[in-house]
Amino acid sequence: MGGSRNQVNKAHKTRFASKSSRNVHKISSKDKSRIAKPDRNLTKGARAARLQRNKMMREQKRAELLKEKRATSGTNSPPRIIVLFGLSGSVGLSALEQDLLKLLSADGTGVVFPAVASSEYKLRATVLKAPHGDILACMEMAKVADLIAFVTSASSTNEEDCYIDAFGSHCLSVFRALGLPSTAVLIRDLPGDLKKKNDSKKACASSLASEFPEDCKFYPADTKDELHKFLWLFKEQRLSVPHWRNQRPYLMAQKVDMVADNRISGKCTLLLSGYIRARSLSVNQLVHITGAGDFQLSKIELLKDPCPLNVRKGGDLMESDEMNEAQVISCLTPDPMKQEPLLVENVPDPLAGEQTWPTEAEMAEAERNNEERKLKRKTLPKGTSEYQAAWIVEDSDADVSESENEEDDGMVLDEGENAFNSQGRMDEFELDDDQASLSLESDEETETHSMMMDPENLTKEQIEDEIRKIKEAHAEDEEFPDEVDTPLDVPARKRFAKYRGLKSFRTSSWDPKESLPQEYARIFAFDNFTRTQKHVLSRAREMEQKDDECIPAGSYARLHIREVPIGVANKLNLVTKTMSVTLCGLMQHESKISVLHFSIKKHDSYTAPIKAKEEMIFNLGFRQFVARPVFSSDSFNADKQKMERFLHPGRFSVASIYAPISFPPLPLIALKIKDDTTSATVAAIGSLRSIDPDRIILKKIILTGYPQRVSKLKATVRYMFHNPEDVRWFKPVEVWSKCGRRGRIKEPVGTHGAMKCILNGVLQQHDTVCMSLFKRTYPKWPEKWFPMTDA
């Protein structure tokens, strides 16, 4: 026993160990060199591979830059679009436009075609003059501009309107929301003295520097030499455009024609001629005309460039004479098997929810169950109908005893099924919930009157009265958000039949597929939006590689757009006189309707209230459509979002609409139509966020009552309801006070709607007792999709 516990130490071997045993762990130099040689080769190979990879990456970047330079400034590139925008109304743009065209044109007199080719500068350009005061025209020109030349005058003596006026500042904020392309500032009316000229230029640059990007340069633009220097620098400049513009092919129409379609009455074929920009355009993809809608192509004709950069000597007159008769080089027609269908709405199947006819055995079993149910006696809450009784499930005796004790239960709470939506006898009480917080009179209005009434049928005094009511409602919503008065003439259990209580707004469950409106049968949804977007982008890149069905970027083409309404075509012909008509190609699925969500903020210049479900015009990239949004908050820690009745200034909200699908990123400019329907103003700005029909937006209302008697933890509350039946109906819902107390309803008191409540603390006499109710809300389906189409 003792021997096994003796300590045994490790022998010290350095004294008596032999030389061979001491070096047994070492490797000989011969073996070391043989083993290390492959390691050195491996290291050398890895270094060579790394250097080769870096060299290939540099060559790829160099090739991409060279390709981009050739695409934007080569002989095959489309003409650069220069937009002249006056920062103030006192700036004369016509003289500057003529000076630039004289420098660019070969004969120095101007051009017939909108684009001009300069052999001296080796540059093709289109000069557009933005009309001061027309926000829509300025915005459409900024979308297609390669360079926005902001023009200001140095001779203004007004201190408040020295270099930029209110409209110029307003447009500049809109341009920044869209994404500014390359910019430059041209300073006119500088003094002749050199010292005063430099001082004036420095003063203008220091005053306007904060309004423009850091790389924006200021140029004097009075003399021919100064404009000559500006054009040379512009020719060598590498242009920068917003990222969203390079995702899709687009065309600024140089010429608009129409051909009547004999096959379909009221339709025509619209012909748009212009340069294809950004990407190749396929004849099989859909196109969108800004403000007019989505259409299919019947044919694309590749035309001879009417404004070539290298013109043969002696052939100028011949080219100019044959300008009107464009020479067709090639023609592409769509393949019916590959062409994208113009599918807008889903066609619901009315028999999708039907059941098969039951068998005789199933019918006999149902009759037996029905007879047993009649014989079995149920204890039901007071006032419960037969339809409600059919939904009460009695699983055990405990449930029966609970129903006897809680005979006043009637309100659906938390995760329960909303029985009110299924009550056919309450259809007459399906009221406009947007008007509930405004006045009791609005309970009789339908949802089509959620916006202001038709101004054609109203006098001026009535219109002013409607605007005053909206402003008062906006102010009341800011002061008392979500608070609603219980109507006196309609029972609360009927007026708020669509609402339910939630134990917790953040954690309580709400089925996104429950009780969906009819409009949800007409929209499309994605199983995985991110995966679908990647697939669509890769398909678009593959389509560009097919030369047999695509027109390359930079080509001059004539697009034949089929089945365009004649009224829309006539409006486009009128629009061409004041602003540019833009067409863009659409990706797969982008003509279909779904629920789009935008991150939106009220514009600083718009002071009028913006109510939910009011009609607005959404400018999303090149696309333009009519929408009636519903606003909601943005909570990251909850799967439900709270609806906002108004778009409040100074903060971002989420706007949800029914609209054609678009793939982000895309900027948003929301316009509000004025009463005279002749002009629009910028109401909000933002960007596309997501496409998700399952996003749950809950409208919250708060019913308020006031304590009448308080005794320790009990309190008698009145004025929340006006009859005891309503108190029993809403009994399962929790109540709370503005001072932080929480509790429940115990029983009704009297016949005028007073109720006894039990709370977790002593209720103060000046406190207010509240009850929160929720219902899911949806956007409003617009009467028409695009501004130029008829409803």
Short mmCIF file of C-alpha atoms in Angstrom, two decimals, residues 180-620:
data_model
loop_
_atom_site.label_atom_id
_atom_site.label_comp_id
_atom_site.label_asym_id
_atom_site.label_seq_id
_atom_site.Cartn_x
_atom_site.Cartn_y
_atom_site.Cartn_z
CA LEU A 180 -28.04 64.97 -58.86
CA PRO A 181 -26.07 64.14 -62.01
CA SER A 182 -22.94 66.12 -62.91
CA THR A 183 -23.49 69.79 -62.08
CA ALA A 184 -21.92 73.13 -62.91
CA VAL A 185 -22.79 76.74 -62.06
CA LEU A 186 -22.60 79.37 -64.81
CA ILE A 187 -22.32 82.95 -63.58
CA ARG A 188 -23.66 85.65 -65.92
CA ASP A 189 -23.56 89.44 -65.84
CA LEU A 190 -20.14 89.74 -64.21
CA PRO A 191 -18.51 93.23 -64.23
CA GLY A 192 -15.90 94.04 -66.88
CA ASP A 193 -13.15 95.07 -64.48
CA LEU A 194 -10.88 92.10 -63.71
CA LYS A 195 -10.62 92.71 -59.96
CA LYS A 196 -14.35 93.32 -59.54
CA LYS A 197 -15.05 90.30 -61.70
CA ASN A 198 -12.97 88.00 -59.49
CA ASP A 199 -14.51 89.44 -56.34
CA SER A 200 -18.03 88.95 -57.68
CA LYS A 201 -17.25 85.39 -58.70
CA LYS A 202 -15.81 84.58 -55.25
CA ALA A 203 -18.82 86.12 -53.53
CA CYS A 204 -21.22 84.09 -55.66
CA ALA A 205 -19.25 80.88 -55.13
CA SER A 206 -19.09 81.35 -51.34
CA SER A 207 -22.82 82.11 -51.19
CA LEU A 208 -23.90 79.08 -53.25
CA ALA A 209 -21.23 76.53 -52.30
CA SER A 210 -23.36 74.96 -49.57
CA GLU A 211 -26.22 74.28 -52.01
CA PHE A 212 -24.21 72.11 -54.41
CA PRO A 213 -21.90 69.08 -54.22
CA GLU A 214 -18.24 69.58 -53.37
CA ASP A 215 -17.05 68.78 -56.90
CA CYS A 216 -19.35 71.37 -58.48
CA LYS A 217 -17.37 74.09 -60.25
CA PHE A 218 -18.29 77.72 -60.94
CA TYR A 219 -17.67 79.14 -64.44
CA PRO A 220 -18.05 82.69 -65.75
CA ALA A 221 -20.29 82.55 -68.83
CA ASP A 222 -20.46 85.97 -70.42
CA THR A 223 -18.00 85.90 -73.31
CA LYS A 224 -17.36 83.43 -76.09
CA ASP A 225 -13.95 82.48 -74.70
CA GLU A 226 -15.43 81.66 -71.29
CA LEU A 227 -18.09 79.42 -72.84
CA HIS A 228 -15.39 77.87 -75.05
CA LYS A 229 -13.39 76.94 -71.92
CA PHE A 230 -16.50 75.54 -70.24
CA LEU A 231 -17.30 73.31 -73.24
CA TRP A 232 -13.76 71.93 -73.41
CA LEU A 233 -13.83 71.05 -69.72
CA PHE A 234 -17.29 69.56 -70.08
CA LYS A 235 -16.14 67.43 -73.01
CA GLU A 236 -13.31 65.93 -70.95
CA GLN A 237 -15.39 65.57 -67.78
CA ARG A 238 -16.34 62.12 -66.59
CA LEU A 239 -20.09 62.29 -66.07
CA SER A 240 -21.71 60.90 -62.96
CA VAL A 241 -25.38 59.91 -62.98
CA PRO A 242 -27.62 58.48 -60.24
CA HIS A 243 -27.36 54.73 -59.81
CA TRP A 244 -31.07 54.10 -60.39
CA ARG A 245 -30.89 55.62 -63.88
CA ASN A 246 -28.39 53.01 -65.14
CA GLN A 247 -30.57 50.05 -64.14
CA ARG A 248 -33.02 50.39 -67.02
CA PRO A 249 -32.84 51.58 -70.64
CA TYR A 250 -34.55 54.89 -71.28
CA LEU A 251 -35.27 57.21 -74.18
CA MET A 252 -35.99 60.92 -74.38
CA ALA A 253 -38.31 61.30 -77.34
CA GLN A 254 -37.05 63.65 -80.05
CA LYS A 255 -40.16 63.10 -82.15
CA VAL A 256 -43.70 61.88 -81.32
CA ASP A 257 -46.10 60.54 -83.98
CA MET A 258 -49.21 58.40 -83.97
CA VAL A 259 -50.76 55.96 -86.43
CA ALA A 260 -54.39 54.92 -86.15
CA ASP A 261 -55.03 51.27 -85.36
CA ASN A 262 -57.89 49.96 -87.50
CA ARG A 263 -58.18 46.68 -85.59
CA ILE A 264 -59.07 48.20 -82.19
CA SER A 265 -61.32 51.22 -81.90
CA GLY A 266 -60.05 54.03 -79.68
CA LYS A 267 -56.46 52.74 -79.88
CA CYS A 268 -53.49 53.78 -81.96
CA THR A 269 -49.82 52.96 -82.45
CA LEU A 270 -47.54 55.57 -80.90
CA LEU A 271 -44.17 56.26 -82.56
CA LEU A 272 -41.37 57.62 -80.38
CA SER A 273 -38.00 58.43 -81.95
CA GLY A 274 -34.85 59.06 -79.95
CA TYR A 275 -31.56 57.71 -78.65
CA ILE A 276 -31.47 54.58 -76.49
CA ARG A 277 -29.54 55.38 -73.32
CA ALA A 278 -27.96 53.56 -70.35
CA ARG A 279 -28.69 49.97 -71.46
CA SER A 280 -29.79 47.94 -74.45
CA LEU A 281 -33.52 47.84 -75.10
CA SER A 282 -35.17 44.53 -75.97
CA VAL A 283 -38.13 44.39 -78.29
CA ASN A 284 -39.69 41.70 -76.05
CA GLN A 285 -39.77 43.76 -72.84
CA LEU A 286 -42.47 46.14 -71.70
CA VAL A 287 -41.99 49.91 -71.70
CA HIS A 288 -43.41 52.69 -69.57
CA ILE A 289 -44.23 56.17 -70.86
CA THR A 290 -44.08 58.69 -68.03
CA GLY A 291 -47.61 59.60 -67.04
CA ALA A 292 -49.25 57.42 -69.71
CA GLY A 293 -48.77 53.83 -68.54
CA ASP A 294 -47.19 50.49 -69.46
CA PHE A 295 -47.33 49.13 -73.01
CA GLN A 296 -45.97 46.46 -75.34
CA LEU A 297 -43.78 47.07 -78.36
CA SER A 298 -44.93 45.99 -81.81
CA LYS A 299 -41.68 46.88 -83.57
CA ILE A 300 -38.36 48.67 -83.13
CA GLU A 301 -36.72 50.30 -86.16
CA LEU A 302 -33.02 51.08 -86.01
CA LEU A 303 -32.60 54.36 -87.91
CA LYS A 304 -29.61 56.08 -89.40
CA ASP A 305 -28.20 58.61 -86.96
CA PRO A 306 -29.62 62.01 -87.99
CA CYS A 307 -26.84 63.85 -86.14
CA PRO A 308 -23.54 62.04 -86.84
CA LEU A 309 -20.33 63.37 -85.37
CA ASN A 310 -18.19 62.64 -88.45
CA VAL A 311 -19.98 64.18 -91.44
CA ARG A 312 -18.64 63.67 -94.95
CA LYS A 313 -17.55 66.81 -96.70
CA GLY A 314 -19.95 68.02 -99.30
CA GLY A 315 -22.79 65.91 -97.94
CA ASP A 316 -24.14 68.32 -95.32
CA LEU A 317 -26.91 69.69 -97.51
CA MET A 318 -27.98 66.26 -98.64
CA GLU A 319 -28.11 65.00 -95.06
CA SER A 320 -30.18 67.97 -93.95
CA ASP A 321 -32.63 67.51 -96.83
CA GLU A 322 -33.13 63.86 -96.01
CA MET A 323 -33.57 64.54 -92.29
CA ASN A 324 -37.32 64.12 -92.35
CA GLU A 325 -37.13 60.80 -94.23
CA ALA A 326 -35.24 58.66 -91.76
CA GLN A 327 -33.40 55.72 -93.27
CA VAL A 328 -34.24 52.37 -91.63
CA ILE A 329 -31.17 50.20 -91.11
CA SER A 330 -32.82 47.21 -89.45
CA CYS A 331 -36.09 46.23 -87.87
CA LEU A 332 -36.79 44.03 -84.84
CA THR A 333 -40.14 42.37 -84.14
CA PRO A 334 -41.09 40.67 -80.86
CA ASP A 335 -41.19 36.92 -80.46
CA PRO A 336 -44.64 35.88 -79.14
CA MET A 337 -43.02 33.11 -77.08
CA LYS A 338 -40.51 35.43 -75.41
CA GLN A 339 -42.45 38.71 -75.20
CA GLU A 340 -43.33 39.84 -71.69
CA PRO A 341 -47.13 39.80 -71.25
CA LEU A 342 -48.87 43.02 -70.20
CA LEU A 343 -50.33 41.57 -67.02
CA VAL A 344 -51.53 44.20 -64.56
CA GLU A 345 -54.07 42.65 -62.19
CA ASN A 346 -54.58 39.10 -61.08
CA VAL A 347 -57.89 37.60 -62.17
CA PRO A 348 -59.46 36.04 -59.05
CA ASP A 349 -61.26 32.73 -59.36
CA PRO A 350 -64.73 33.11 -57.82
CA LEU A 351 -64.90 29.33 -57.26
CA ALA A 352 -61.54 29.09 -55.52
CA GLY A 353 -63.12 28.99 -52.07
CA GLU A 354 -66.02 26.68 -52.98
CA GLN A 355 -66.30 23.23 -51.43
CA THR A 356 -67.33 20.01 -53.12
CA TRP A 357 -70.86 18.72 -52.70
CA PRO A 358 -71.06 16.66 -49.48
CA THR A 359 -71.86 12.97 -49.59
CA GLU A 360 -75.04 11.43 -48.10
CA ALA A 361 -73.10 10.04 -45.13
CA GLU A 362 -71.62 13.47 -44.34
CA MET A 363 -75.09 15.08 -44.55
CA ALA A 364 -76.59 12.46 -42.22
CA GLU A 365 -73.78 12.94 -39.71
CA ALA A 366 -74.26 16.70 -39.81
CA GLU A 367 -77.99 16.31 -39.11
CA ARG A 368 -77.29 14.07 -36.09
CA ASN A 369 -74.79 16.57 -34.71
CA ASN A 370 -77.27 19.38 -35.20
CA GLU A 371 -80.01 17.51 -33.31
CA GLU A 372 -77.63 16.72 -30.44
CA ARG A 373 -76.60 20.37 -30.28
CA LYS A 374 -80.25 21.45 -30.03
CA LEU A 375 -80.98 18.99 -27.24
CA LYS A 376 -77.93 20.05 -25.25
CA ARG A 377 -78.62 23.19 -23.24
CA LYS A 378 -76.05 25.98 -23.35
CA THR A 379 -75.58 28.86 -20.94
CA LEU A 380 -74.87 31.84 -23.15
CA PRO A 381 -73.99 35.46 -22.36
CA LYS A 382 -76.88 37.86 -22.28
CA GLY A 383 -77.69 39.31 -25.69
CA THR A 384 -75.77 36.64 -27.67
CA SER A 385 -77.25 35.80 -31.06
CA GLU A 386 -77.52 32.31 -32.54
CA TYR A 387 -74.70 33.04 -34.96
CA GLN A 388 -72.40 34.05 -32.10
CA ALA A 389 -73.46 31.01 -30.11
CA ALA A 390 -72.29 28.75 -32.95
CA TRP A 391 -68.73 29.97 -32.40
CA ILE A 392 -68.69 29.22 -28.64
CA VAL A 393 -66.85 25.92 -28.06
CA GLU A 394 -67.49 24.13 -24.76
CA ASP A 395 -64.67 21.65 -24.27
CA SER A 396 -65.25 20.86 -20.60
CA ASP A 397 -67.36 21.61 -17.58
CA ALA A 398 -64.82 24.19 -16.55
CA ASP A 399 -65.61 26.16 -19.66
CA VAL A 400 -69.31 26.02 -18.84
CA SER A 401 -68.71 27.30 -15.33
CA GLU A 402 -66.58 30.10 -16.69
CA SER A 403 -69.31 31.08 -19.12
CA GLU A 404 -71.80 31.16 -16.26
CA ASN A 405 -69.56 33.33 -14.13
CA GLU A 406 -68.45 35.60 -16.97
CA GLU A 407 -71.84 35.95 -18.57
CA ASP A 408 -71.05 39.47 -19.76
CA ASP A 409 -68.11 38.57 -22.03
CA GLY A 410 -68.56 39.63 -25.62
CA MET A 411 -65.50 41.48 -26.96
CA VAL A 412 -62.80 39.58 -28.83
CA LEU A 413 -59.49 40.02 -27.05
CA ASP A 414 -55.88 39.56 -28.14
CA GLU A 415 -55.42 36.48 -30.33
CA GLY A 416 -59.05 35.49 -30.66
CA GLU A 417 -60.96 35.37 -33.92
CA ASN A 418 -62.80 38.58 -34.75
CA ALA A 419 -66.43 37.55 -34.79
CA PHE A 420 -67.66 40.94 -35.78
CA ASN A 421 -66.36 40.73 -39.34
CA SER A 422 -68.62 37.77 -40.00
CA GLN A 423 -71.88 39.29 -38.80
CA GLY A 424 -74.00 39.81 -41.87
CA ARG A 425 -76.58 41.86 -39.98
CA MET A 426 -73.99 44.56 -39.29
CA ASP A 427 -73.21 45.38 -42.91
CA GLU A 428 -75.09 48.63 -42.56
CA PHE A 429 -72.61 49.70 -39.89
CA GLU A 430 -69.47 49.21 -42.03
CA LEU A 431 -68.46 52.82 -41.80
CA ASP A 432 -65.48 54.83 -42.94
CA ASP A 433 -62.92 54.39 -40.19
CA ASP A 434 -60.81 57.29 -41.41
CA GLN A 435 -63.57 59.70 -40.47
CA ALA A 436 -64.17 58.26 -37.03
CA SER A 437 -61.79 60.62 -35.31
CA LEU A 438 -63.12 63.72 -37.05
CA SER A 439 -66.83 64.00 -36.42
CA LEU A 440 -69.88 61.89 -35.85
CA GLU A 441 -71.47 63.17 -39.04
CA SER A 442 -68.76 61.47 -41.09
CA ASP A 443 -69.92 58.05 -39.92
CA GLU A 444 -72.44 58.04 -42.74
CA GLU A 445 -69.82 58.73 -45.40
CA THR A 446 -68.34 56.06 -47.59
CA GLU A 447 -64.65 55.54 -48.22
CA THR A 448 -64.87 57.29 -51.56
CA HIS A 449 -65.43 60.49 -49.60
CA SER A 450 -62.37 60.06 -47.40
CA MET A 451 -60.71 62.74 -49.48
CA MET A 452 -62.21 66.15 -50.12
CA MET A 453 -65.45 66.13 -52.10
CA ASP A 454 -65.54 66.79 -55.82
CA PRO A 455 -64.72 70.50 -56.23
CA GLU A 456 -66.83 70.75 -59.38
CA ASN A 457 -70.04 70.32 -57.37
CA LEU A 458 -69.04 72.67 -54.56
CA THR A 459 -69.00 76.42 -54.26
CA LYS A 460 -65.93 78.34 -53.21
CA GLU A 461 -67.26 78.75 -49.66
CA GLN A 462 -67.90 75.01 -49.36
CA ILE A 463 -64.37 74.20 -50.57
CA GLU A 464 -62.90 76.61 -48.02
CA ASP A 465 -65.06 75.00 -45.33
CA GLU A 466 -63.78 71.51 -46.28
CA ILE A 467 -60.16 72.72 -46.15
CA ARG A 468 -60.80 74.33 -42.75
CA LYS A 469 -62.25 71.07 -41.39
CA ILE A 470 -59.21 69.10 -42.58
CA LYS A 471 -56.83 71.58 -40.95
CA GLU A 472 -58.78 71.42 -37.68
CA ALA A 473 -58.68 67.62 -37.77
CA HIS A 474 -54.92 67.73 -38.39
CA ALA A 475 -54.39 70.01 -35.39
CA GLU A 476 -56.64 67.84 -33.22
CA ASP A 477 -54.78 64.69 -34.26
CA GLU A 478 -51.47 66.25 -33.20
CA GLU A 479 -52.86 67.33 -29.83
CA PHE A 480 -54.98 64.26 -29.03
CA PRO A 481 -53.73 61.39 -31.22
CA ASP A 482 -56.03 58.39 -31.71
CA GLU A 483 -58.70 59.64 -29.27
CA VAL A 484 -62.26 59.02 -30.48
CA ASP A 485 -65.59 59.98 -28.97
CA THR A 486 -68.16 57.22 -28.64
CA PRO A 487 -71.26 58.16 -30.69
CA LEU A 488 -74.54 58.73 -28.88
CA ASP A 489 -76.89 57.45 -31.57
CA VAL A 490 -74.99 54.27 -32.57
CA PRO A 491 -74.07 51.54 -30.06
CA ALA A 492 -70.33 51.27 -29.57
CA ARG A 493 -70.39 47.50 -30.15
CA LYS A 494 -71.73 48.19 -33.65
CA ARG A 495 -69.75 51.35 -34.43
CA PHE A 496 -66.46 49.67 -33.50
CA ALA A 497 -67.41 46.17 -34.60
CA LYS A 498 -64.26 45.70 -36.69
CA TYR A 499 -61.94 46.53 -33.80
CA ARG A 500 -60.37 44.20 -31.26
CA GLY A 501 -58.25 44.53 -28.15
CA LEU A 502 -54.60 43.51 -27.91
CA LYS A 503 -52.89 42.42 -24.75
CA SER A 504 -49.57 43.65 -26.14
CA PHE A 505 -49.08 45.58 -29.36
CA ARG A 506 -45.56 44.19 -29.78
CA THR A 507 -45.95 40.51 -28.84
CA SER A 508 -49.60 39.64 -29.55
CA SER A 509 -50.08 37.66 -32.73
CA TRP A 510 -52.08 38.84 -35.73
CA ASP A 511 -52.59 36.59 -38.73
CA PRO A 512 -51.61 38.52 -41.92
CA LYS A 513 -53.96 36.34 -44.02
CA GLU A 514 -57.04 36.98 -41.89
CA SER A 515 -60.08 38.79 -43.33
CA LEU A 516 -58.29 40.24 -46.35
CA PRO A 517 -60.20 42.71 -48.56
CA GLN A 518 -61.32 41.93 -52.10
CA GLU A 519 -58.44 43.96 -53.57
CA TYR A 520 -55.95 41.38 -52.27
CA ALA A 521 -57.35 38.86 -54.76
CA ARG A 522 -56.20 41.16 -57.59
CA ILE A 523 -52.58 41.74 -56.53
CA PHE A 524 -49.39 39.69 -56.75
CA ALA A 525 -47.00 38.65 -53.98
CA PHE A 526 -43.46 37.22 -53.86
CA ASP A 527 -42.44 34.11 -51.95
CA ASN A 528 -38.94 35.57 -51.58
CA PHE A 529 -38.55 39.12 -52.85
CA THR A 530 -34.74 39.28 -52.54
CA ARG A 531 -34.26 36.07 -54.49
CA THR A 532 -36.72 37.19 -57.16
CA GLN A 533 -34.93 40.52 -57.57
CA LYS A 534 -31.57 38.78 -58.06
CA HIS A 535 -33.14 36.49 -60.66
CA VAL A 536 -34.76 39.40 -62.51
CA LEU A 537 -31.51 41.41 -62.62
CA SER A 538 -29.54 38.43 -63.90
CA ARG A 539 -32.22 37.80 -66.55
CA ALA A 540 -31.97 41.44 -67.65
CA ARG A 541 -28.19 41.13 -68.03
CA GLU A 542 -28.60 37.95 -70.08
CA MET A 543 -31.15 39.67 -72.30
CA GLU A 544 -28.69 42.45 -73.13
CA GLN A 545 -26.24 39.92 -74.57
CA LYS A 546 -28.71 38.83 -77.26
CA ASP A 547 -28.05 40.97 -80.32
CA ASP A 548 -30.96 39.53 -82.31
CA GLU A 549 -33.61 41.06 -80.02
CA CYS A 550 -31.91 44.14 -78.50
CA ILE A 551 -31.04 47.62 -79.71
CA PRO A 552 -27.69 48.66 -78.19
CA ALA A 553 -27.38 51.81 -76.11
CA GLY A 554 -26.46 54.89 -78.14
CA SER A 555 -28.50 53.89 -81.19
CA TYR A 556 -31.12 56.12 -82.75
CA ALA A 557 -34.35 54.13 -83.00
CA ARG A 558 -38.05 54.49 -83.59
CA LEU A 559 -40.28 52.57 -81.19
CA HIS A 560 -43.72 51.38 -82.27
CA ILE A 561 -45.86 51.19 -79.12
CA ARG A 562 -49.06 49.23 -79.60
CA GLU A 563 -52.58 49.79 -78.29
CA VAL A 564 -52.13 53.29 -76.88
CA PRO A 565 -55.44 55.12 -76.23
CA ILE A 566 -55.95 57.97 -78.67
CA GLY A 567 -56.68 60.42 -75.85
CA VAL A 568 -53.37 59.56 -74.19
CA ALA A 569 -51.50 59.98 -77.49
CA ASN A 570 -53.05 63.42 -78.03
CA LYS A 571 -52.04 64.48 -74.52
CA LEU A 572 -48.46 63.33 -75.18
CA ASN A 573 -48.36 65.46 -78.34
CA LEU A 574 -49.37 68.48 -76.28
CA VAL A 575 -46.90 67.68 -73.51
CA THR A 576 -44.00 67.55 -76.00
CA LYS A 577 -44.28 71.31 -76.55
CA THR A 578 -43.46 72.16 -72.92
CA MET A 579 -41.50 69.21 -71.51
CA SER A 580 -39.68 66.08 -72.57
CA VAL A 581 -41.51 62.78 -73.07
CA THR A 582 -39.55 59.96 -71.46
CA LEU A 583 -39.82 56.22 -72.03
CA CYS A 584 -38.08 53.53 -69.97
CA GLY A 585 -37.83 49.77 -70.27
CA LEU A 586 -39.38 47.59 -67.58
CA MET A 587 -37.96 44.49 -65.98
CA GLN A 588 -39.86 41.27 -65.47
CA HIS A 589 -42.97 41.52 -63.23
CA GLU A 590 -42.82 45.36 -63.15
CA SER A 591 -46.25 45.81 -64.71
CA LYS A 592 -48.05 43.77 -62.04
CA ILE A 593 -49.86 45.33 -59.09
CA SER A 594 -48.79 44.69 -55.51
CA VAL A 595 -48.48 46.55 -52.20
CA LEU A 596 -45.45 48.87 -52.19
CA HIS A 597 -44.00 50.52 -49.10
CA PHE A 598 -42.05 53.79 -49.21
CA SER A 599 -39.98 55.65 -46.68
CA ILE A 600 -41.50 59.10 -47.02
CA LYS A 601 -41.11 62.54 -45.46
CA LYS A 602 -43.19 65.65 -45.88
CA HIS A 603 -41.44 68.31 -47.93
CA ASP A 604 -40.40 71.44 -46.06
CA SER A 605 -42.12 73.75 -48.53
CA TYR A 606 -45.53 72.05 -48.24
CA THR A 607 -47.55 73.41 -45.31
CA ALA A 608 -51.04 71.98 -45.95
CA PRO A 609 -52.02 68.79 -44.09
CA ILE A 610 -51.67 65.49 -45.98
CA LYS A 611 -54.42 63.10 -44.92
CA ALA A 612 -54.22 59.35 -45.36
CA LYS A 613 -55.90 57.90 -48.48
CA GLU A 614 -55.85 61.21 -50.33
CA GLU A 615 -55.06 60.97 -54.03
CA MET A 616 -51.44 61.78 -54.90
CA ILE A 617 -49.16 61.36 -57.92
CA PHE A 618 -46.11 59.22 -57.17
CA ASN A 619 -43.02 59.83 -59.32
CA LEU A 620 -40.89 56.71 -58.83
#
